[in-house]
């Protein structure tokens, strides 16, 4: 009886409808564009049974699972995530170790980033992004009294992040490492980290990234391809040059939905990493502007929800909300930067839109937590219990 009353209360309570609609519009546009961008790839591949709708069917199944998970997660109080944050983080670490075991992991393009579960594959680095947000928020709240101290506040988290970094580089997944590192230390900074320590940490991260690039031939090739894609348009600069061609063809209003030429085996990973380029070609600047506007609103609302939670002194909820906004916003910025040639290729998907089950499910779960934070904030403002 109590559970029924709780469910009814959730159903009729206010929540951030604009945030929910922005997310639904993004996943809907993503589903449509995944289908449009993957038709030629699906028809040409034996593994898909030459079924043009193969990726559409898969993405629809992922979306259904994601929405069911999101609805269930919305029912879970935020205190549960705070209490379980260390355990979720350790579970994520265990999965990162598991993915490195031969026979368990699935290899693709020289990387081991997926655990093969026969029916589908799980990408632990996607799960780790959410686990790190929860853990960093919980850590900051627990260590609030010593956050200004390097030895007692920053050093323990730095040691943990070095372990995560080592595991991610073993896959390798440099893009996920950058997103996780920036999100984690962004949460620590918002939670009261010493400004000088934060500045020093940024310098260390910058030096570390340069060192990783210089020490890795394939990363150096990506940098050279990014700096001048036209010098080797059929080699190192192939992806970027065709992405730029797609943007150029789209102009203001695009060539029309389904009419992209670049998706016809010219632009690699058109339905994953370079989905935005196909959107630009088919829907033009107008389509890209709509997508960018929806992401900007989503990030803005995440920080606004976090600010409202902070005013109620619900600091874990506040840092979690802003951490989710930072994570999705930063990953979106990187993906878009790669597509337009402002950043070297990272292998990061466009959140909520690109093809991929792990990313879609985790992103939807994160947004459900964000909506739950907003719902609880509104309930508390009315003097109701959560």
mmCIF file of C-alpha atoms in Angstrom, residues 144-283:
data_model
loop_
_atom_site.group_PDB
_atom_site.id
_atom_site.type_symbol
_atom_site.label_atom_id
_atom_site.label_comp_id
_atom_site.label_asym_id
_atom_site.label_seq_id
_atom_site.Cartn_x
_atom_site.Cartn_y
_atom_site.Cartn_z
ATOM 1 C CA UNK A 144 34.679 18.420 3.154
ATOM 2 C CA UNK A 145 36.602 19.430 6.291
ATOM 3 C CA UNK A 146 39.986 18.567 4.738
ATOM 4 C CA UNK A 147 39.388 19.411 1.058
ATOM 5 C CA UNK A 148 41.878 22.296 1.248
ATOM 6 C CA UNK A 149 44.612 19.871 2.358
ATOM 7 C CA UNK A 150 46.708 18.238 -0.360
ATOM 8 C CA UNK A 151 47.733 15.256 1.753
ATOM 9 C CA UNK A 152 44.349 14.437 3.289
ATOM 10 C CA UNK A 153 41.988 15.877 0.683
ATOM 11 C CA UNK A 154 43.430 15.624 -2.825
ATOM 12 C CA UNK A 155 46.138 12.945 -2.581
ATOM 13 C CA UNK A 156 43.827 9.960 -1.826
ATOM 14 C CA UNK A 157 41.580 10.778 -4.799
ATOM 15 C CA UNK A 158 44.613 11.384 -6.995
ATOM 16 C CA UNK A 159 45.886 7.900 -6.131
ATOM 17 C CA UNK A 160 42.517 6.353 -6.968
ATOM 18 C CA UNK A 161 42.356 8.205 -10.287
ATOM 19 C CA UNK A 162 45.846 7.038 -11.233
ATOM 20 C CA UNK A 163 44.580 3.468 -10.836
ATOM 21 C CA UNK A 164 41.547 4.185 -13.021
ATOM 22 C CA UNK A 165 43.776 5.907 -15.584
ATOM 23 C CA UNK A 166 46.127 2.939 -15.784
ATOM 24 C CA UNK A 167 43.235 0.547 -16.426
ATOM 25 C CA UNK A 168 41.704 2.789 -19.103
ATOM 26 C CA UNK A 169 45.040 3.218 -20.875
ATOM 27 C CA UNK A 170 45.470 -0.562 -20.957
ATOM 28 C CA UNK A 171 42.352 -0.892 -23.128
ATOM 29 C CA UNK A 172 43.256 1.761 -24.463
ATOM 30 C CA UNK A 173 40.489 4.382 -24.074
ATOM 31 C CA UNK A 174 42.156 7.764 -23.915
ATOM 32 C CA UNK A 175 38.928 9.660 -24.637
ATOM 33 C CA UNK A 176 37.074 8.135 -21.680
ATOM 34 C CA UNK A 177 40.097 8.864 -19.464
ATOM 35 C CA UNK A 178 40.016 12.560 -20.367
ATOM 36 C CA UNK A 179 36.261 12.822 -19.693
ATOM 37 C CA UNK A 180 36.502 10.963 -16.369
ATOM 38 C CA UNK A 181 39.529 12.954 -15.170
ATOM 39 C CA UNK A 182 38.034 16.342 -16.038
ATOM 40 C CA UNK A 183 34.672 15.443 -14.486
ATOM 41 C CA UNK A 184 36.232 14.093 -11.289
ATOM 42 C CA UNK A 185 38.501 17.024 -10.574
ATOM 43 C CA UNK A 186 35.787 19.458 -11.661
ATOM 44 C CA UNK A 187 33.565 18.020 -8.908
ATOM 45 C CA UNK A 188 36.414 18.295 -6.393
ATOM 46 C CA UNK A 189 36.972 21.929 -7.372
ATOM 47 C CA UNK A 190 33.273 22.777 -6.991
ATOM 48 C CA UNK A 191 33.356 20.980 -3.658
ATOM 49 C CA UNK A 192 36.054 23.234 -2.219
ATOM 50 C CA UNK A 193 39.444 22.052 -3.493
ATOM 51 C CA UNK A 194 42.322 24.468 -2.926
ATOM 52 C CA UNK A 195 42.624 26.733 -5.982
ATOM 53 C CA UNK A 196 46.412 26.381 -6.164
ATOM 54 C CA UNK A 197 46.154 22.610 -5.970
ATOM 55 C CA UNK A 198 43.590 22.684 -8.774
ATOM 56 C CA UNK A 199 45.823 24.854 -10.975
ATOM 57 C CA UNK A 200 48.780 22.545 -10.339
ATOM 58 C CA UNK A 201 46.583 19.562 -11.148
ATOM 59 C CA UNK A 202 45.550 21.109 -14.480
ATOM 60 C CA UNK A 203 49.231 21.589 -15.366
ATOM 61 C CA UNK A 204 49.947 17.960 -14.399
ATOM 62 C CA UNK A 205 47.031 16.715 -16.504
ATOM 63 C CA UNK A 206 48.202 18.785 -19.458
ATOM 64 C CA UNK A 207 51.764 17.500 -19.191
ATOM 65 C CA UNK A 208 50.463 13.948 -18.764
ATOM 66 C CA UNK A 209 48.286 14.194 -21.865
ATOM 67 C CA UNK A 210 51.194 15.558 -23.929
ATOM 68 C CA UNK A 211 53.412 12.748 -22.635
ATOM 69 C CA UNK A 212 50.839 10.110 -23.559
ATOM 70 C CA UNK A 213 50.488 11.550 -27.055
ATOM 71 C CA UNK A 214 54.245 11.800 -27.665
ATOM 72 C CA UNK A 215 54.863 8.275 -26.383
ATOM 73 C CA UNK A 216 52.190 6.703 -28.600
ATOM 74 C CA UNK A 217 52.697 6.526 -32.401
ATOM 75 C CA UNK A 218 48.990 6.108 -33.188
ATOM 76 C CA UNK A 219 48.069 9.137 -31.067
ATOM 77 C CA UNK A 220 50.788 11.155 -32.821
ATOM 78 C CA UNK A 221 49.282 10.151 -36.164
ATOM 79 C CA UNK A 222 45.889 11.408 -35.005
ATOM 80 C CA UNK A 223 47.441 14.737 -33.997
ATOM 81 C CA UNK A 224 49.148 15.142 -37.388
ATOM 82 C CA UNK A 225 45.948 14.161 -39.188
ATOM 83 C CA UNK A 226 44.031 16.709 -37.131
ATOM 84 C CA UNK A 227 46.498 19.534 -37.804
ATOM 85 C CA UNK A 228 46.358 19.153 -41.586
ATOM 86 C CA UNK A 229 43.854 16.510 -42.741
ATOM 87 C CA UNK A 230 44.199 17.485 -46.415
ATOM 88 C CA UNK A 231 47.920 16.658 -46.507
ATOM 89 C CA UNK A 232 47.000 12.969 -46.251
ATOM 90 C CA UNK A 233 43.296 12.918 -47.068
ATOM 91 C CA UNK A 234 43.360 9.173 -47.849
ATOM 92 C CA UNK A 235 45.376 8.251 -44.757
ATOM 93 C CA UNK A 236 45.718 9.977 -41.376
ATOM 94 C CA UNK A 237 43.233 12.714 -42.279
ATOM 95 C CA UNK A 238 40.624 10.475 -43.932
ATOM 96 C CA UNK A 239 37.912 10.672 -41.254
ATOM 97 C CA UNK A 240 38.257 14.374 -40.601
ATOM 98 C CA UNK A 241 38.439 15.350 -44.270
ATOM 99 C CA UNK A 242 35.198 13.509 -45.043
ATOM 100 C CA UNK A 243 33.536 14.944 -41.934
ATOM 101 C CA UNK A 244 34.439 18.438 -43.134
ATOM 102 C CA UNK A 245 33.116 17.622 -46.605
ATOM 103 C CA UNK A 246 29.833 16.562 -44.991
ATOM 104 C CA UNK A 247 29.601 19.870 -43.113
ATOM 105 C CA UNK A 248 30.390 21.770 -46.310
ATOM 106 C CA UNK A 249 27.724 19.952 -48.323
ATOM 107 C CA UNK A 250 25.055 20.584 -45.694
ATOM 108 C CA UNK A 251 25.286 24.384 -45.814
ATOM 109 C CA UNK A 252 22.325 26.079 -44.061
ATOM 110 C CA UNK A 253 19.432 23.627 -44.428
ATOM 111 C CA UNK A 254 21.134 20.406 -45.535
ATOM 112 C CA UNK A 255 20.718 18.167 -48.567
ATOM 113 C CA UNK A 256 17.651 16.468 -47.079
ATOM 114 C CA UNK A 257 16.990 13.634 -44.658
ATOM 115 C CA UNK A 258 18.450 10.396 -46.031
ATOM 116 C CA UNK A 259 20.292 12.133 -48.874
ATOM 117 C CA UNK A 260 23.800 12.114 -47.385
ATOM 118 C CA UNK A 261 26.574 10.992 -49.709
ATOM 119 C CA UNK A 262 29.310 10.757 -47.077
ATOM 120 C CA UNK A 263 27.491 7.980 -45.201
ATOM 121 C CA UNK A 264 27.776 5.770 -48.307
ATOM 122 C CA UNK A 265 31.037 4.145 -47.127
ATOM 123 C CA UNK A 266 33.036 7.385 -47.328
ATOM 124 C CA UNK A 267 32.779 8.541 -43.705
ATOM 125 C CA UNK A 268 33.891 5.828 -41.232
ATOM 126 C CA UNK A 269 31.882 5.403 -38.012
ATOM 127 C CA UNK A 270 29.089 7.557 -39.424
ATOM 128 C CA UNK A 271 26.498 6.187 -36.983
ATOM 129 C CA UNK A 272 28.768 6.431 -33.920
ATOM 130 C CA UNK A 273 31.614 8.937 -33.542
ATOM 131 C CA UNK A 274 30.750 11.055 -36.597
ATOM 132 C CA UNK A 275 26.968 11.134 -36.365
ATOM 133 C CA UNK A 276 27.034 14.928 -36.101
ATOM 134 C CA UNK A 277 28.684 15.162 -39.524
ATOM 135 C CA UNK A 278 25.776 13.258 -41.095
ATOM 136 C CA UNK A 279 23.321 15.515 -39.249
ATOM 137 C CA UNK A 280 25.182 18.519 -40.653
ATOM 138 C CA UNK A 281 25.060 17.128 -44.201
ATOM 139 C CA UNK A 282 21.400 16.105 -44.167
ATOM 140 C CA UNK A 283 19.889 18.788 -41.900
#
